[in-house]
Amino acid sequence: ALKRAQEVYNERYTFNTMIAGVMEAMNALGEQNNAKVWTEGYWVLTSILEPIVPHVCWELSHTLFGGKNLGAQTVCEEVFEVDALTFGVSVNGKNRATIEVGVQESQETIIEIAKASVEKWIEGKEIVKAIVIPGKLVNLVIKG
């Protein structure tokens, strides 16, 4: 949410998108029970809202965090790096399994992992075509 808000504020200036980021953060916080997560969430929210309502955020920042979050915030890009991708595996269009593969895996490797995960549905049958939709789906078309 913080990264999205910074992009909006620094590049596009679309107010509605920034408010959507606040709602996204609030919805994510609503699912949490951990006090540390709530504290971090309030910190992120005051950082997001600071360009819009600086006087309110200044008060919140000084009351809750000793003024530590005012000013330019940096976003750690490493947090957003993905190590693995999740693919749905379907046989003749019917979802049969889910697999997780490394980001750098080749299409052939992904197909082999997909075949292994749905072996009971393709056993003894000829695979006519294997379709890979990057980052989403592997569909195996079988005959017989």
Short mmCIF file of N, CA and C in Angstrom, two decimals:
data_model
loop_
_atom_site.label_atom_id
_atom_site.label_comp_id
_atom_site.label_asym_id
_atom_site.label_seq_id
_atom_site.Cartn_x
_atom_site.Cartn_y
_atom_site.Cartn_z
N ALA A 1 0.83 -1.18 0.00
CA ALA A 1 0.00 0.00 0.00
C ALA A 1 0.88 1.26 0.00
N LEU A 2 1.97 1.22 0.79
CA LEU A 2 2.87 2.37 0.84
C LEU A 2 3.53 2.61 -0.51
N LYS A 3 3.99 1.54 -1.15
CA LYS A 3 4.63 1.66 -2.46
C LYS A 3 3.64 2.24 -3.47
N ARG A 4 2.42 1.72 -3.47
CA ARG A 4 1.39 2.19 -4.40
C ARG A 4 1.07 3.67 -4.16
N ALA A 5 0.97 4.05 -2.90
CA ALA A 5 0.67 5.45 -2.57
C ALA A 5 1.79 6.37 -3.02
N GLN A 6 3.04 5.95 -2.84
CA GLN A 6 4.16 6.77 -3.28
C GLN A 6 4.16 6.95 -4.80
N GLU A 7 3.85 5.86 -5.52
CA GLU A 7 3.78 5.96 -6.98
C GLU A 7 2.69 6.95 -7.39
N VAL A 8 1.55 6.86 -6.74
CA VAL A 8 0.43 7.75 -7.07
C VAL A 8 0.81 9.19 -6.78
N TYR A 9 1.37 9.44 -5.61
CA TYR A 9 1.69 10.81 -5.21
C TYR A 9 2.81 11.41 -6.05
N ASN A 10 3.83 10.60 -6.35
CA ASN A 10 4.99 11.12 -7.07
C ASN A 10 4.82 11.16 -8.58
N GLU A 11 3.96 10.31 -9.15
CA GLU A 11 3.90 10.21 -10.60
C GLU A 11 2.56 10.59 -11.21
N ARG A 12 1.45 10.16 -10.60
CA ARG A 12 0.18 10.31 -11.28
C ARG A 12 -0.78 11.30 -10.63
N TYR A 13 -0.65 11.53 -9.35
CA TYR A 13 -1.52 12.46 -8.62
C TYR A 13 -3.01 12.09 -8.72
N THR A 14 -3.32 10.81 -8.71
CA THR A 14 -4.72 10.39 -8.75
C THR A 14 -5.18 10.09 -7.33
N PHE A 15 -5.98 10.98 -6.81
CA PHE A 15 -6.44 10.93 -5.43
C PHE A 15 -7.21 9.65 -5.12
N ASN A 16 -8.08 9.22 -6.02
CA ASN A 16 -8.90 8.02 -5.78
C ASN A 16 -8.04 6.78 -5.60
N THR A 17 -6.96 6.67 -6.35
CA THR A 17 -6.08 5.52 -6.23
C THR A 17 -5.39 5.51 -4.87
N MET A 18 -5.03 6.69 -4.37
CA MET A 18 -4.41 6.77 -3.06
C MET A 18 -5.40 6.35 -1.97
N ILE A 19 -6.64 6.79 -2.07
CA ILE A 19 -7.66 6.41 -1.11
C ILE A 19 -7.92 4.90 -1.19
N ALA A 20 -7.90 4.34 -2.39
CA ALA A 20 -8.05 2.89 -2.55
C ALA A 20 -6.92 2.16 -1.84
N GLY A 21 -5.71 2.72 -1.89
CA GLY A 21 -4.58 2.13 -1.16
C GLY A 21 -4.80 2.14 0.34
N VAL A 22 -5.40 3.21 0.84
CA VAL A 22 -5.72 3.29 2.27
C VAL A 22 -6.74 2.21 2.63
N MET A 23 -7.76 2.06 1.80
CA MET A 23 -8.78 1.04 2.06
C MET A 23 -8.19 -0.37 1.99
N GLU A 24 -7.27 -0.57 1.05
CA GLU A 24 -6.59 -1.85 0.92
C GLU A 24 -5.81 -2.17 2.20
N ALA A 25 -5.10 -1.19 2.71
CA ALA A 25 -4.34 -1.37 3.95
C ALA A 25 -5.27 -1.62 5.13
N MET A 26 -6.38 -0.89 5.19
CA MET A 26 -7.34 -1.09 6.29
C MET A 26 -7.96 -2.48 6.24
N ASN A 27 -8.29 -2.96 5.05
CA ASN A 27 -8.85 -4.31 4.92
C ASN A 27 -7.84 -5.37 5.34
N ALA A 28 -6.58 -5.18 4.97
CA ALA A 28 -5.53 -6.12 5.38
C ALA A 28 -5.35 -6.09 6.89
N LEU A 29 -5.43 -4.91 7.48
CA LEU A 29 -5.30 -4.79 8.94
C LEU A 29 -6.46 -5.45 9.67
N GLY A 30 -7.65 -5.36 9.09
CA GLY A 30 -8.84 -5.93 9.73
C GLY A 30 -8.74 -7.43 9.93
N GLU A 31 -7.89 -8.09 9.15
CA GLU A 31 -7.71 -9.54 9.25
C GLU A 31 -6.63 -9.92 10.25
N GLN A 32 -5.98 -8.96 10.88
CA GLN A 32 -4.85 -9.23 11.76
C GLN A 32 -5.24 -9.18 13.23
N ASN A 33 -4.56 -10.01 14.03
CA ASN A 33 -4.75 -10.00 15.48
C ASN A 33 -3.49 -9.59 16.23
N ASN A 34 -2.39 -9.46 15.53
CA ASN A 34 -1.10 -9.17 16.13
C ASN A 34 -0.94 -7.66 16.34
N ALA A 35 -0.62 -7.26 17.57
CA ALA A 35 -0.47 -5.83 17.90
C ALA A 35 0.67 -5.18 17.12
N LYS A 36 1.75 -5.93 16.86
CA LYS A 36 2.88 -5.37 16.10
C LYS A 36 2.47 -5.09 14.66
N VAL A 37 1.62 -5.95 14.11
CA VAL A 37 1.14 -5.73 12.74
C VAL A 37 0.26 -4.49 12.70
N TRP A 38 -0.58 -4.31 13.73
CA TRP A 38 -1.43 -3.12 13.80
C TRP A 38 -0.57 -1.85 13.90
N THR A 39 0.47 -1.89 14.70
CA THR A 39 1.36 -0.74 14.84
C THR A 39 2.00 -0.40 13.50
N GLU A 40 2.51 -1.42 12.82
CA GLU A 40 3.11 -1.21 11.50
C GLU A 40 2.07 -0.68 10.52
N GLY A 41 0.85 -1.19 10.61
CA GLY A 41 -0.23 -0.73 9.74
C GLY A 41 -0.56 0.74 9.96
N TYR A 42 -0.62 1.16 11.22
CA TYR A 42 -0.88 2.57 11.50
C TYR A 42 0.26 3.44 10.99
N TRP A 43 1.47 2.93 11.11
CA TRP A 43 2.63 3.66 10.61
C TRP A 43 2.52 3.86 9.09
N VAL A 44 2.15 2.78 8.38
CA VAL A 44 1.99 2.86 6.92
C VAL A 44 0.86 3.82 6.57
N LEU A 45 -0.26 3.73 7.29
CA LEU A 45 -1.40 4.61 6.99
C LEU A 45 -1.06 6.08 7.20
N THR A 46 -0.35 6.40 8.27
CA THR A 46 0.02 7.81 8.47
C THR A 46 0.99 8.27 7.39
N SER A 47 1.85 7.36 6.92
CA SER A 47 2.77 7.71 5.83
C SER A 47 2.02 7.95 4.53
N ILE A 48 1.00 7.12 4.26
CA ILE A 48 0.22 7.28 3.03
C ILE A 48 -0.58 8.58 3.06
N LEU A 49 -1.20 8.86 4.19
CA LEU A 49 -2.09 10.01 4.29
C LEU A 49 -1.36 11.33 4.50
N GLU A 50 -0.09 11.29 4.85
CA GLU A 50 0.66 12.51 5.17
C GLU A 50 0.63 13.57 4.07
N PRO A 51 0.74 13.22 2.78
CA PRO A 51 0.65 14.27 1.75
C PRO A 51 -0.75 14.89 1.63
N ILE A 52 -1.78 14.16 2.04
CA ILE A 52 -3.15 14.63 1.89
C ILE A 52 -3.61 15.45 3.09
N VAL A 53 -3.37 14.91 4.28
CA VAL A 53 -3.78 15.59 5.53
C VAL A 53 -2.57 15.68 6.46
N PRO A 54 -1.61 16.55 6.13
CA PRO A 54 -0.37 16.59 6.89
C PRO A 54 -0.55 16.96 8.36
N HIS A 55 -1.49 17.85 8.67
CA HIS A 55 -1.68 18.28 10.06
C HIS A 55 -2.17 17.12 10.93
N VAL A 56 -3.08 16.31 10.42
CA VAL A 56 -3.59 15.16 11.18
C VAL A 56 -2.48 14.11 11.34
N CYS A 57 -1.78 13.85 10.25
CA CYS A 57 -0.72 12.85 10.30
C CYS A 57 0.43 13.28 11.20
N TRP A 58 0.71 14.59 11.25
CA TRP A 58 1.76 15.08 12.14
C TRP A 58 1.38 14.77 13.59
N GLU A 59 0.14 15.04 13.95
CA GLU A 59 -0.32 14.75 15.32
C GLU A 59 -0.25 13.25 15.61
N LEU A 60 -0.76 12.44 14.69
CA LEU A 60 -0.73 10.98 14.89
C LEU A 60 0.70 10.47 14.98
N SER A 61 1.56 10.97 14.11
CA SER A 61 2.94 10.54 14.09
C SER A 61 3.65 10.86 15.40
N HIS A 62 3.43 12.06 15.92
CA HIS A 62 4.08 12.44 17.17
C HIS A 62 3.48 11.71 18.36
N THR A 63 2.19 11.47 18.33
CA THR A 63 1.55 10.77 19.44
C THR A 63 1.90 9.29 19.45
N LEU A 64 1.85 8.65 18.28
CA LEU A 64 2.04 7.21 18.21
C LEU A 64 3.49 6.78 18.02
N PHE A 65 4.25 7.55 17.25
CA PHE A 65 5.59 7.09 16.86
C PHE A 65 6.70 8.07 17.18
N GLY A 66 6.44 9.10 17.93
CA GLY A 66 7.47 10.08 18.25
C GLY A 66 7.93 10.86 17.04
N GLY A 67 7.09 10.98 16.02
CA GLY A 67 7.42 11.76 14.82
C GLY A 67 8.36 11.06 13.86
N LYS A 68 8.60 9.77 14.06
CA LYS A 68 9.60 9.07 13.25
C LYS A 68 9.20 8.83 11.81
N ASN A 69 7.91 8.83 11.49
CA ASN A 69 7.55 8.46 10.13
C ASN A 69 7.27 9.63 9.21
N LEU A 70 7.46 10.85 9.66
CA LEU A 70 7.23 11.98 8.76
C LEU A 70 8.42 12.16 7.83
N GLY A 71 8.16 12.63 6.64
CA GLY A 71 9.21 12.81 5.65
C GLY A 71 9.17 11.70 4.62
N ALA A 72 10.13 11.73 3.72
CA ALA A 72 10.16 10.76 2.63
C ALA A 72 10.44 9.36 3.16
N GLN A 73 9.57 8.44 2.82
CA GLN A 73 9.73 7.05 3.21
C GLN A 73 10.31 6.27 2.04
N THR A 74 11.14 5.31 2.35
CA THR A 74 11.69 4.47 1.29
C THR A 74 10.98 3.12 1.33
N VAL A 75 10.81 2.55 0.17
CA VAL A 75 10.18 1.24 0.06
C VAL A 75 11.27 0.24 -0.29
N CYS A 76 11.36 -0.82 0.47
CA CYS A 76 12.35 -1.86 0.24
C CYS A 76 11.85 -2.75 -0.90
N GLU A 77 12.43 -2.61 -2.07
CA GLU A 77 11.97 -3.33 -3.27
C GLU A 77 12.16 -4.84 -3.15
N GLU A 78 13.13 -5.30 -2.35
CA GLU A 78 13.39 -6.73 -2.20
C GLU A 78 12.17 -7.47 -1.66
N VAL A 79 11.34 -6.77 -0.90
CA VAL A 79 10.15 -7.39 -0.32
C VAL A 79 9.19 -7.85 -1.41
N PHE A 80 9.19 -7.18 -2.54
CA PHE A 80 8.24 -7.48 -3.60
C PHE A 80 8.77 -8.50 -4.62
N GLU A 81 10.01 -8.95 -4.45
CA GLU A 81 10.56 -9.94 -5.37
C GLU A 81 9.91 -11.29 -5.10
N VAL A 82 9.56 -11.98 -6.17
CA VAL A 82 8.88 -13.27 -6.07
C VAL A 82 9.87 -14.39 -6.32
N ASP A 83 9.87 -15.41 -5.45
CA ASP A 83 10.77 -16.56 -5.60
C ASP A 83 10.11 -17.67 -6.40
N ALA A 84 8.79 -17.81 -6.25
CA ALA A 84 8.08 -18.92 -6.87
C ALA A 84 6.76 -18.43 -7.45
N LEU A 85 6.29 -19.16 -8.45
CA LEU A 85 5.01 -18.86 -9.07
C LEU A 85 4.07 -20.04 -8.85
N THR A 86 2.79 -19.75 -8.70
CA THR A 86 1.79 -20.79 -8.53
C THR A 86 1.00 -20.91 -9.83
N PHE A 87 0.89 -22.13 -10.32
CA PHE A 87 0.15 -22.41 -11.55
C PHE A 87 -1.00 -23.35 -11.23
N GLY A 88 -2.13 -23.11 -11.86
CA GLY A 88 -3.20 -24.10 -11.86
C GLY A 88 -2.89 -25.08 -12.97
N VAL A 89 -3.19 -26.35 -12.75
CA VAL A 89 -2.95 -27.36 -13.78
C VAL A 89 -4.30 -27.95 -14.15
N SER A 90 -4.63 -27.89 -15.43
CA SER A 90 -5.90 -28.46 -15.87
C SER A 90 -5.65 -29.48 -16.97
N VAL A 91 -6.54 -30.46 -17.01
CA VAL A 91 -6.49 -31.50 -18.03
C VAL A 91 -7.77 -31.36 -18.84
N ASN A 92 -7.62 -31.11 -20.12
CA ASN A 92 -8.77 -30.85 -21.01
C ASN A 92 -9.69 -29.78 -20.44
N GLY A 93 -9.10 -28.74 -19.87
CA GLY A 93 -9.87 -27.60 -19.38
C GLY A 93 -10.44 -27.74 -17.99
N LYS A 94 -10.26 -28.90 -17.34
CA LYS A 94 -10.77 -29.09 -15.98
C LYS A 94 -9.63 -28.95 -14.98
N ASN A 95 -9.80 -28.10 -14.00
CA ASN A 95 -8.76 -27.86 -13.01
C ASN A 95 -8.54 -29.12 -12.19
N ARG A 96 -7.30 -29.59 -12.14
CA ARG A 96 -6.98 -30.84 -11.45
C ARG A 96 -5.95 -30.67 -10.33
N ALA A 97 -5.10 -29.66 -10.40
CA ALA A 97 -4.05 -29.52 -9.39
C ALA A 97 -3.51 -28.10 -9.39
N THR A 98 -2.69 -27.82 -8.39
CA THR A 98 -1.96 -26.56 -8.28
C THR A 98 -0.51 -26.91 -8.02
N ILE A 99 0.39 -26.23 -8.73
CA ILE A 99 1.82 -26.47 -8.53
C ILE A 99 2.52 -25.15 -8.24
N GLU A 100 3.66 -25.26 -7.59
CA GLU A 100 4.49 -24.09 -7.32
C GLU A 100 5.86 -24.36 -7.91
N VAL A 101 6.34 -23.43 -8.74
CA VAL A 101 7.64 -23.60 -9.39
C VAL A 101 8.47 -22.33 -9.23
N GLY A 102 9.76 -22.48 -9.35
CA GLY A 102 10.66 -21.34 -9.26
C GLY A 102 10.45 -20.38 -10.42
N VAL A 103 10.73 -19.12 -10.20
CA VAL A 103 10.52 -18.08 -11.21
C VAL A 103 11.36 -18.35 -12.46
N GLN A 104 12.55 -18.87 -12.29
CA GLN A 104 13.46 -19.05 -13.41
C GLN A 104 13.30 -20.39 -14.12
N GLU A 105 12.33 -21.21 -13.75
CA GLU A 105 12.13 -22.52 -14.38
C GLU A 105 11.73 -22.35 -15.84
N SER A 106 12.22 -23.27 -16.67
CA SER A 106 11.88 -23.23 -18.09
C SER A 106 10.47 -23.75 -18.30
N GLN A 107 9.92 -23.47 -19.47
CA GLN A 107 8.57 -23.92 -19.79
C GLN A 107 8.51 -25.45 -19.80
N GLU A 108 9.55 -26.10 -20.29
CA GLU A 108 9.60 -27.56 -20.33
C GLU A 108 9.55 -28.14 -18.92
N THR A 109 10.30 -27.54 -18.00
CA THR A 109 10.32 -28.01 -16.61
C THR A 109 8.95 -27.82 -15.97
N ILE A 110 8.31 -26.70 -16.24
CA ILE A 110 6.98 -26.43 -15.69
C ILE A 110 6.00 -27.48 -16.19
N ILE A 111 6.09 -27.82 -17.48
CA ILE A 111 5.19 -28.84 -18.04
C ILE A 111 5.44 -30.20 -17.39
N GLU A 112 6.70 -30.56 -17.17
CA GLU A 112 7.01 -31.84 -16.53
C GLU A 112 6.47 -31.90 -15.10
N ILE A 113 6.62 -30.82 -14.36
CA ILE A 113 6.09 -30.77 -12.99
C ILE A 113 4.57 -30.87 -13.02
N ALA A 114 3.95 -30.20 -13.99
CA ALA A 114 2.49 -30.25 -14.14
C ALA A 114 2.03 -31.67 -14.46
N LYS A 115 2.74 -32.34 -15.36
CA LYS A 115 2.39 -33.72 -15.72
C LYS A 115 2.45 -34.63 -14.49
N ALA A 116 3.50 -34.46 -13.70
CA ALA A 116 3.65 -35.29 -12.50
C ALA A 116 2.52 -35.05 -11.50
N SER A 117 2.02 -33.83 -11.44
CA SER A 117 0.97 -33.51 -10.47
C SER A 117 -0.41 -34.04 -10.87
N VAL A 118 -0.60 -34.34 -12.15
CA VAL A 118 -1.90 -34.84 -12.61
C VAL A 118 -1.77 -36.22 -13.24
N GLU A 119 -0.81 -36.98 -12.80
CA GLU A 119 -0.51 -38.26 -13.41
C GLU A 119 -1.70 -39.21 -13.46
N LYS A 120 -2.53 -39.21 -12.43
CA LYS A 120 -3.66 -40.16 -12.42
C LYS A 120 -4.70 -39.84 -13.49
N TRP A 121 -4.74 -38.60 -13.99
CA TRP A 121 -5.70 -38.23 -15.03
C TRP A 121 -5.13 -38.41 -16.44
N ILE A 122 -3.80 -38.46 -16.54
CA ILE A 122 -3.20 -38.57 -17.87
C ILE A 122 -2.52 -39.92 -18.10
N GLU A 123 -2.54 -40.78 -17.12
CA GLU A 123 -1.87 -42.08 -17.21
C GLU A 123 -2.41 -42.90 -18.38
N GLY A 124 -1.51 -43.32 -19.24
CA GLY A 124 -1.89 -44.15 -20.37
C GLY A 124 -2.55 -43.39 -21.51
N LYS A 125 -2.55 -42.08 -21.45
CA LYS A 125 -3.20 -41.27 -22.49
C LYS A 125 -2.15 -40.41 -23.19
N GLU A 126 -2.45 -40.08 -24.42
CA GLU A 126 -1.52 -39.28 -25.22
C GLU A 126 -1.79 -37.79 -24.99
N ILE A 127 -0.72 -37.06 -24.68
CA ILE A 127 -0.85 -35.60 -24.52
C ILE A 127 -0.67 -34.99 -25.90
N VAL A 128 -1.75 -34.38 -26.38
CA VAL A 128 -1.75 -33.78 -27.71
C VAL A 128 -1.06 -32.43 -27.69
N LYS A 129 -1.32 -31.67 -26.63
CA LYS A 129 -0.79 -30.31 -26.55
C LYS A 129 -0.65 -29.91 -25.09
N ALA A 130 0.38 -29.14 -24.81
CA ALA A 130 0.57 -28.56 -23.48
C ALA A 130 0.64 -27.04 -23.65
N ILE A 131 -0.28 -26.35 -22.99
CA ILE A 131 -0.36 -24.89 -23.11
C ILE A 131 0.03 -24.29 -21.77
N VAL A 132 0.99 -23.37 -21.79
CA VAL A 132 1.41 -22.69 -20.56
C VAL A 132 1.07 -21.21 -20.69
N ILE A 133 0.26 -20.74 -19.77
CA ILE A 133 -0.02 -19.31 -19.67
C ILE A 133 0.86 -18.82 -18.53
N PRO A 134 1.90 -18.04 -18.84
CA PRO A 134 2.91 -17.67 -17.85
C PRO A 134 2.33 -17.11 -16.55
N GLY A 135 2.76 -17.73 -15.45
CA GLY A 135 2.36 -17.27 -14.12
C GLY A 135 0.95 -17.62 -13.72
N LYS A 136 0.21 -18.38 -14.55
CA LYS A 136 -1.18 -18.64 -14.23
C LYS A 136 -1.60 -20.10 -14.37
N LEU A 137 -1.39 -20.68 -15.54
CA LEU A 137 -2.05 -21.94 -15.86
C LEU A 137 -1.21 -22.82 -16.76
N VAL A 138 -1.32 -24.13 -16.54
CA VAL A 138 -0.80 -25.13 -17.46
C VAL A 138 -2.00 -26.00 -17.83
N ASN A 139 -2.31 -26.07 -19.13
CA ASN A 139 -3.43 -26.89 -19.59
C ASN A 139 -2.87 -28.00 -20.45
N LEU A 140 -3.17 -29.23 -20.07
CA LEU A 140 -2.74 -30.39 -20.84
C LEU A 140 -3.95 -30.91 -21.60
N VAL A 141 -3.82 -30.98 -22.92
CA VAL A 141 -4.89 -31.51 -23.77
C VAL A 141 -4.53 -32.95 -24.08
N ILE A 142 -5.43 -33.87 -23.69
CA ILE A 142 -5.15 -35.29 -23.88
C ILE A 142 -6.12 -35.91 -24.87
N LYS A 143 -5.70 -37.04 -25.40
CA LYS A 143 -6.53 -37.80 -26.33
C LYS A 143 -6.76 -39.17 -25.70
N GLY A 144 -7.97 -39.60 -25.72
CA GLY A 144 -8.27 -40.95 -25.23
C GLY A 144 -8.83 -40.93 -23.90
#
